[in-house]
mmCIF file of C-alpha atoms in Angstrom:
data_model
loop_
_atom_site.group_PDB
_atom_site.id
_atom_site.type_symbol
_atom_site.label_atom_id
_atom_site.label_comp_id
_atom_site.label_asym_id
_atom_site.label_seq_id
_atom_site.Cartn_x
_atom_site.Cartn_y
_atom_site.Cartn_z
ATOM 1 C CA PHE A 23 0.003 0.020 0.012
ATOM 2 C CA ARG A 24 2.570 2.570 1.128
ATOM 3 C CA ARG A 25 4.995 1.519 -1.600
ATOM 4 C CA VAL A 26 2.485 2.076 -4.412
ATOM 5 C CA LEU A 27 1.222 5.384 -2.914
ATOM 6 C CA PHE A 28 4.680 6.752 -2.134
ATOM 7 C CA ARG A 29 6.105 5.915 -5.539
ATOM 8 C CA SER A 30 3.118 7.573 -7.191
ATOM 9 C CA LYS A 31 3.226 10.718 -5.066
ATOM 10 C CA LYS A 32 6.976 11.122 -5.484
ATOM 11 C CA GLY A 33 6.807 10.568 -9.205
ATOM 12 C CA VAL A 34 9.122 7.549 -9.117
ATOM 13 C CA ASP A 35 6.715 5.439 -11.177
ATOM 14 C CA LYS A 36 5.635 8.144 -13.622
ATOM 15 C CA ASN A 37 6.584 7.225 -17.227
ATOM 16 C CA ASN A 38 8.576 4.350 -15.746
ATOM 17 C CA TYR A 39 9.222 1.861 -18.548
ATOM 18 C CA PHE A 40 10.837 -0.707 -16.242
ATOM 19 C CA ARG A 41 8.018 -0.531 -13.706
ATOM 20 C CA ARG A 42 5.450 -1.572 -16.303
ATOM 21 C CA ARG A 43 7.523 -4.560 -17.422
ATOM 22 C CA TYR A 44 7.380 -6.333 -14.084
ATOM 23 C CA GLY A 45 4.085 -5.211 -12.574
ATOM 24 C CA THR A 46 1.093 -2.934 -12.631
ATOM 25 C CA GLN A 47 1.060 0.407 -10.881
ATOM 26 C CA VAL A 48 -2.685 0.665 -10.167
ATOM 27 C CA LEU A 49 -2.614 4.446 -9.532
ATOM 28 C CA GLU A 50 -0.329 5.459 -12.426
ATOM 29 C CA ASP A 51 -2.164 3.106 -14.808
ATOM 30 C CA GLY A 52 -5.517 4.618 -13.808
ATOM 31 C CA LEU A 53 -7.024 1.326 -12.653
ATOM 32 C CA MET A 54 -8.460 2.889 -9.519
ATOM 33 C CA SER A 55 -8.774 6.189 -7.738
ATOM 34 C CA GLU A 56 -6.878 7.083 -4.547
ATOM 35 C CA SER A 57 -10.148 6.781 -2.524
ATOM 36 C CA GLN A 58 -10.705 3.253 -3.918
ATOM 37 C CA PHE A 59 -7.098 2.419 -3.199
ATOM 38 C CA PHE A 60 -7.433 3.593 0.421
ATOM 39 C CA LEU A 61 -10.644 1.628 0.859
ATOM 40 C CA ILE A 62 -9.106 -1.607 -0.385
ATOM 41 C CA ALA A 63 -5.969 -1.049 1.726
ATOM 42 C CA LEU A 64 -8.099 -0.439 4.822
ATOM 43 C CA GLY A 65 -10.189 -3.557 4.211
ATOM 44 C CA THR A 66 -7.244 -5.906 3.658
ATOM 45 C CA GLY A 67 -5.333 -4.362 6.551
ATOM 46 C CA VAL A 68 -8.226 -4.966 8.926
ATOM 47 C CA VAL A 69 -8.479 -8.636 7.829
ATOM 48 C CA ALA A 70 -4.722 -9.079 8.323
ATOM 49 C CA LEU A 71 -4.873 -7.545 11.827
ATOM 50 C CA LEU A 72 -7.810 -9.758 12.784
ATOM 51 C CA CYS A 73 -5.882 -12.821 11.669
ATOM 52 C CA ALA A 74 -2.875 -11.635 13.674
ATOM 53 C CA ALA A 75 -5.054 -11.021 16.760
ATOM 54 C CA TYR A 76 -6.459 -14.536 16.590
ATOM 55 C CA LEU A 77 -3.001 -16.084 16.259
ATOM 56 C CA VAL A 78 -1.740 -14.012 19.219
ATOM 57 C CA MET A 79 -4.587 -15.407 21.353
ATOM 58 C CA VAL A 80 -3.963 -19.014 20.170
ATOM 59 C CA VAL A 81 -0.170 -19.137 19.963
ATOM 60 C CA GLY A 82 1.026 -16.331 22.246
ATOM 61 C CA MET A 83 2.694 -12.916 22.391
ATOM 62 C CA PRO A 84 5.629 -13.757 20.083
ATOM 63 C CA VAL A 85 3.190 -13.646 17.170
ATOM 64 C CA LEU A 86 2.552 -9.983 18.083
ATOM 65 C CA TYR A 87 6.241 -9.255 17.814
ATOM 66 C CA LEU A 88 6.425 -10.971 14.425
ATOM 67 C CA THR A 89 3.466 -8.923 13.295
ATOM 68 C CA LEU A 90 5.087 -5.662 14.425
ATOM 69 C CA VAL A 91 8.329 -6.549 12.608
ATOM 70 C CA GLY A 92 6.387 -7.428 9.447
ATOM 71 C CA ALA A 93 4.423 -4.165 9.690
ATOM 72 C CA PHE A 94 7.696 -2.231 10.005
ATOM 73 C CA PHE A 95 8.993 -3.671 6.711
ATOM 74 C CA VAL A 96 5.676 -3.097 5.002
ATOM 75 C CA VAL A 97 5.526 0.537 5.999
ATOM 76 C CA PHE A 98 9.163 1.513 5.678
ATOM 77 C CA TYR A 99 10.497 -0.675 2.816
ATOM 78 C CA THR A 100 10.013 1.879 0.033
ATOM 79 C CA TRP A 101 11.259 4.695 2.180
ATOM 80 C CA PRO A 102 13.621 4.978 3.865
ATOM 81 C CA LEU A 103 14.985 1.381 3.642
ATOM 82 C CA LYS A 104 15.144 1.039 -0.141
ATOM 83 C CA HIS A 105 16.438 4.575 -0.577
ATOM 84 C CA PHE A 106 19.313 3.872 1.831
ATOM 85 C CA ALA A 107 20.450 0.563 0.232
ATOM 86 C CA LEU A 108 18.655 -1.559 2.850
ATOM 87 C CA GLY A 109 15.787 -2.831 0.713
ATOM 88 C CA GLU A 110 17.605 -5.916 -0.512
ATOM 89 C CA ILE A 111 18.711 -6.840 3.006
ATOM 90 C CA SER A 112 15.085 -6.375 4.094
ATOM 91 C CA VAL A 113 13.961 -8.852 1.435
ATOM 92 C CA LEU A 114 16.472 -11.461 2.707
ATOM 93 C CA LEU A 115 15.223 -11.028 6.275
ATOM 94 C CA VAL A 116 11.517 -10.954 5.451
ATOM 95 C CA TRP A 117 11.453 -13.866 2.989
ATOM 96 C CA GLY A 118 13.740 -15.895 5.272
ATOM 97 C CA PRO A 119 13.587 -15.732 9.058
ATOM 98 C CA LEU A 120 10.389 -13.656 9.296
ATOM 99 C CA LEU A 121 8.161 -15.543 6.833
ATOM 100 C CA VAL A 122 9.589 -19.046 6.794
ATOM 101 C CA ALA A 123 10.912 -19.439 10.331
ATOM 102 C CA GLY A 124 8.108 -17.212 11.694
ATOM 103 C CA SER A 125 5.464 -19.386 10.018
ATOM 104 C CA ALA A 126 7.143 -22.521 11.380
ATOM 105 C CA TYR A 127 6.986 -20.986 14.855
ATOM 106 C CA VAL A 128 3.276 -20.177 14.522
ATOM 107 C CA MET A 129 2.532 -23.765 13.409
ATOM 108 C CA THR A 130 4.822 -25.631 15.830
ATOM 109 C CA GLY A 131 5.435 -23.293 18.735
ATOM 110 C CA THR A 132 9.221 -23.487 18.313
ATOM 111 C CA VAL A 133 12.076 -22.408 16.034
ATOM 112 C CA THR A 134 15.136 -24.612 15.595
ATOM 113 C CA ALA A 135 18.504 -23.860 14.084
ATOM 114 C CA GLU A 136 17.568 -26.046 11.120
ATOM 115 C CA MET A 137 14.475 -23.980 10.462
ATOM 116 C CA LEU A 138 16.530 -20.788 10.412
ATOM 117 C CA VAL A 139 19.033 -22.298 8.001
ATOM 118 C CA VAL A 140 16.306 -23.513 5.687
ATOM 119 C CA SER A 141 14.674 -20.098 5.824
ATOM 120 C CA LEU A 142 17.927 -18.486 4.598
ATOM 121 C CA VAL A 143 18.366 -21.127 1.945
ATOM 122 C CA TYR A 144 14.959 -20.141 0.589
ATOM 123 C CA ALA A 145 15.378 -16.421 1.052
ATOM 124 C CA VAL A 146 18.381 -16.162 -1.238
ATOM 125 C CA GLY A 147 16.142 -16.809 -4.255
ATOM 126 C CA PRO A 148 13.787 -13.814 -3.769
ATOM 127 C CA THR A 149 16.839 -11.690 -2.848
ATOM 128 C CA LEU A 150 18.523 -12.559 -6.152
ATOM 129 C CA VAL A 151 15.294 -11.550 -7.968
ATOM 130 C CA ILE A 152 15.133 -8.145 -6.225
ATOM 131 C CA MET A 153 18.864 -7.607 -6.720
ATOM 132 C CA GLY A 154 18.577 -8.544 -10.372
ATOM 133 C CA LYS A 155 15.655 -6.174 -10.809
ATOM 134 C CA HIS A 156 17.529 -3.297 -9.216
ATOM 135 C CA ILE A 157 20.570 -3.977 -11.349
ATOM 136 C CA ASP A 158 18.301 -3.892 -14.443
ATOM 137 C CA LYS A 159 16.937 -0.566 -13.188
ATOM 138 C CA PHE A 160 20.424 0.789 -12.366
ATOM 139 C CA ASP A 161 20.222 3.805 -14.718
ATOM 140 C CA ASP A 162 16.580 4.359 -14.029
ATOM 141 C CA ASP A 163 17.023 4.336 -10.252
ATOM 142 C CA SER A 164 20.165 6.513 -10.445
ATOM 143 C CA GLU A 165 18.268 9.116 -12.451
ATOM 144 C CA ARG A 166 15.413 9.095 -9.910
ATOM 145 C CA GLN A 167 17.878 9.205 -6.968
ATOM 146 C CA VAL A 168 16.728 5.809 -5.619
ATOM 147 C CA ARG A 169 19.848 4.611 -3.812
ATOM 148 C CA SER A 170 19.266 0.899 -4.077
ATOM 149 C CA LEU A 171 22.097 -1.424 -3.121
ATOM 150 C CA PRO A 172 23.301 -1.879 -6.734
ATOM 151 C CA VAL A 173 23.313 1.896 -7.204
ATOM 152 C CA VAL A 174 25.479 2.290 -4.086
ATOM 153 C CA LEU A 175 27.816 -0.632 -4.868
ATOM 154 C CA GLY A 176 28.053 -0.150 -8.600
ATOM 155 C CA HIS A 177 26.922 -2.401 -11.409
ATOM 156 C CA GLN A 178 29.780 -4.887 -11.413
ATOM 157 C CA ILE A 179 30.171 -5.304 -7.637
ATOM 158 C CA ALA A 180 26.383 -5.753 -7.306
ATOM 159 C CA ARG A 181 26.517 -8.630 -9.786
ATOM 160 C CA GLN A 182 29.434 -10.211 -7.851
ATOM 161 C CA VAL A 183 27.378 -9.914 -4.638
ATOM 162 C CA CYS A 184 24.598 -11.837 -6.334
ATOM 163 C CA LEU A 185 27.063 -14.625 -7.245
ATOM 164 C CA GLY A 186 28.240 -14.601 -3.640
ATOM 165 C CA LEU A 187 24.677 -15.008 -2.454
ATOM 166 C CA LEU A 188 24.233 -17.983 -4.722
ATOM 167 C CA GLY A 189 27.408 -19.513 -3.301
ATOM 168 C CA PHE A 190 26.149 -18.862 0.242
ATOM 169 C CA GLN A 191 22.892 -20.643 -0.616
ATOM 170 C CA VAL A 192 24.716 -23.686 -2.015
ATOM 171 C CA LEU A 193 26.944 -23.802 1.071
ATOM 172 C CA LEU A 194 23.971 -23.791 3.472
ATOM 173 C CA LEU A 195 22.273 -26.419 1.354
ATOM 174 C CA LEU A 196 25.294 -28.748 1.476
ATOM 175 C CA VAL A 197 25.555 -28.217 5.214
ATOM 176 C CA MET A 198 21.931 -29.304 5.653
ATOM 177 C CA ILE A 199 22.413 -32.361 3.399
ATOM 178 C CA ALA A 200 25.549 -33.357 5.350
ATOM 179 C CA ALA A 201 23.553 -32.977 8.582
ATOM 180 C CA GLY A 202 21.101 -35.662 7.404
ATOM 181 C CA TRP A 203 18.483 -33.711 5.473
ATOM 182 C CA TYR A 204 19.125 -35.872 2.447
ATOM 183 C CA TRP A 205 15.930 -35.011 0.545
ATOM 184 C CA LEU A 206 17.293 -31.491 0.137
ATOM 185 C CA GLY A 207 19.570 -33.028 -2.437
ATOM 186 C CA LEU A 208 16.659 -32.648 -4.845
ATOM 187 C CA CYS A 209 17.445 -28.956 -4.944
ATOM 188 C CA LEU A 210 20.615 -29.767 -6.815
ATOM 189 C CA LEU A 211 18.388 -30.476 -9.833
ATOM 190 C CA ALA A 212 18.178 -26.691 -10.209
ATOM 191 C CA ALA A 213 21.889 -26.643 -11.151
ATOM 192 C CA PRO A 214 21.188 -25.902 -14.851
ATOM 193 C CA ARG A 215 19.198 -22.832 -13.870
ATOM 194 C CA ALA A 216 21.880 -21.785 -11.463
ATOM 195 C CA TRP A 217 24.550 -22.102 -14.134
ATOM 196 C CA SER A 218 22.442 -19.935 -16.509
ATOM 197 C CA LEU A 219 22.222 -17.367 -13.743
ATOM 198 C CA VAL A 220 25.961 -17.418 -13.163
ATOM 199 C CA LYS A 221 26.696 -16.930 -16.867
ATOM 200 C CA ALA A 222 24.214 -13.995 -17.000
ATOM 201 C CA PHE A 223 25.503 -12.237 -13.920
ATOM 202 C CA ARG A 224 29.153 -12.558 -14.907
ATOM 203 C CA GLU A 225 28.655 -10.293 -17.859
ATOM 204 C CA PRO A 226 26.996 -6.906 -18.563
ATOM 205 C CA ALA A 227 23.495 -7.212 -19.940
ATOM 206 C CA PRO A 228 23.216 -7.034 -23.768
ATOM 207 C CA GLY A 229 22.577 -3.612 -25.216
ATOM 208 C CA ALA A 230 19.822 -4.880 -27.421
ATOM 209 C CA LYS A 231 17.292 -7.692 -27.058
ATOM 210 C CA PRO A 232 18.770 -11.048 -28.166
ATOM 211 C CA ALA A 233 16.854 -12.658 -31.050
ATOM 212 C CA ASN A 234 15.536 -15.598 -28.967
ATOM 213 C CA TYR A 235 14.694 -13.475 -25.872
ATOM 214 C CA PRO A 236 10.957 -12.997 -25.018
ATOM 215 C CA ASP A 237 9.551 -9.593 -26.028
ATOM 216 C CA ASP A 238 7.339 -9.383 -22.931
ATOM 217 C CA ILE A 239 10.369 -9.656 -20.586
ATOM 218 C CA TRP A 240 12.919 -7.313 -22.213
ATOM 219 C CA PRO A 241 14.551 -5.010 -21.040
ATOM 220 C CA LEU A 242 14.565 -6.997 -17.748
ATOM 221 C CA TRP A 243 17.557 -9.295 -17.848
ATOM 222 C CA TYR A 244 19.146 -10.148 -14.509
ATOM 223 C CA ALA A 245 15.725 -10.218 -12.795
ATOM 224 C CA ALA A 246 14.511 -12.751 -15.334
ATOM 225 C CA PHE A 247 17.439 -15.122 -14.694
ATOM 226 C CA GLY A 248 16.996 -14.653 -10.961
ATOM 227 C CA PHE A 249 13.282 -15.382 -11.162
ATOM 228 C CA GLY A 250 13.770 -18.497 -13.278
ATOM 229 C CA PHE A 251 16.254 -19.907 -10.857
ATOM 230 C CA SER A 252 14.277 -18.899 -7.768
ATOM 231 C CA ARG A 253 11.088 -20.449 -9.138
ATOM 232 C CA ASP A 254 12.686 -23.823 -9.939
ATOM 233 C CA PHE A 255 14.795 -23.944 -6.783
ATOM 234 C CA GLY A 256 11.811 -22.946 -4.617
ATOM 235 C CA LEU A 257 9.584 -25.674 -6.050
ATOM 236 C CA LEU A 258 12.313 -28.254 -5.515
ATOM 237 C CA LEU A 259 12.905 -27.047 -1.970
ATOM 238 C CA THR A 260 9.196 -27.246 -1.160
ATOM 239 C CA LEU A 261 8.985 -30.805 -2.515
ATOM 240 C CA ALA A 262 12.166 -31.795 -0.614
ATOM 241 C CA LEU A 263 10.790 -30.407 2.677
ATOM 242 C CA ILE A 264 7.469 -32.219 2.185
ATOM 243 C CA LEU A 265 9.345 -35.510 1.617
ATOM 244 C CA GLU A 266 11.676 -34.796 4.509
ATOM 245 C CA TRP A 267 8.855 -34.297 6.987
ATOM 246 C CA THR A 268 6.591 -37.099 5.681
ATOM 247 C CA ILE A 269 9.005 -39.841 4.689
ATOM 248 C CA GLY A 270 12.192 -38.738 6.395
ATOM 249 C CA ALA A 271 15.631 -40.168 5.898
#
């Protein structure tokens, strides 16, 4: 809610070619008025808070703390976090410990070290997507004075950080497999996607759309490779965890 409204009010999404390649901006695209937008945001916010209140009563006060942390990232992601190179780190924390380990706590009443490690294994995928998107938008964000992490680090170093994140994910995955979570070995089937990502991030994006590249994705490049890998790896990880907790070693 705040992200869409803030970016519209500040003019960040006005005439933004990249923005319209990866999602709809409902206000800038004229799909609804501000009053309709506020009404929908209020309704969905109330539903979310009611769900949180129920879980607090059933599970306990830690759910309230998780809710407050989640609300913080929802409210402050676009500004100031994203504008001070903290947006990508926020994605890693939200899609990992907060969502995955937090959900595990709500369902089981406990959080183990293994849950935290698995949450980070998963979170690397969405982080690669957001990093890739911000590298794709490097010139666009620089012009609009959006100081994303790639803008602060520079194009080449940001791509190297992404490769480091991939290596970190593989390392954690191998640690979990060595610790007896053998079904996680299924995630290694995503190796071809990982290699495609590595090849893409090692080089600058092409200046023009390659002949065999989809028209509806260009000019996104790094985000597309990040998403392809994250999608395949995430599906394999989900299947592996289901097998791990139903069949076991």
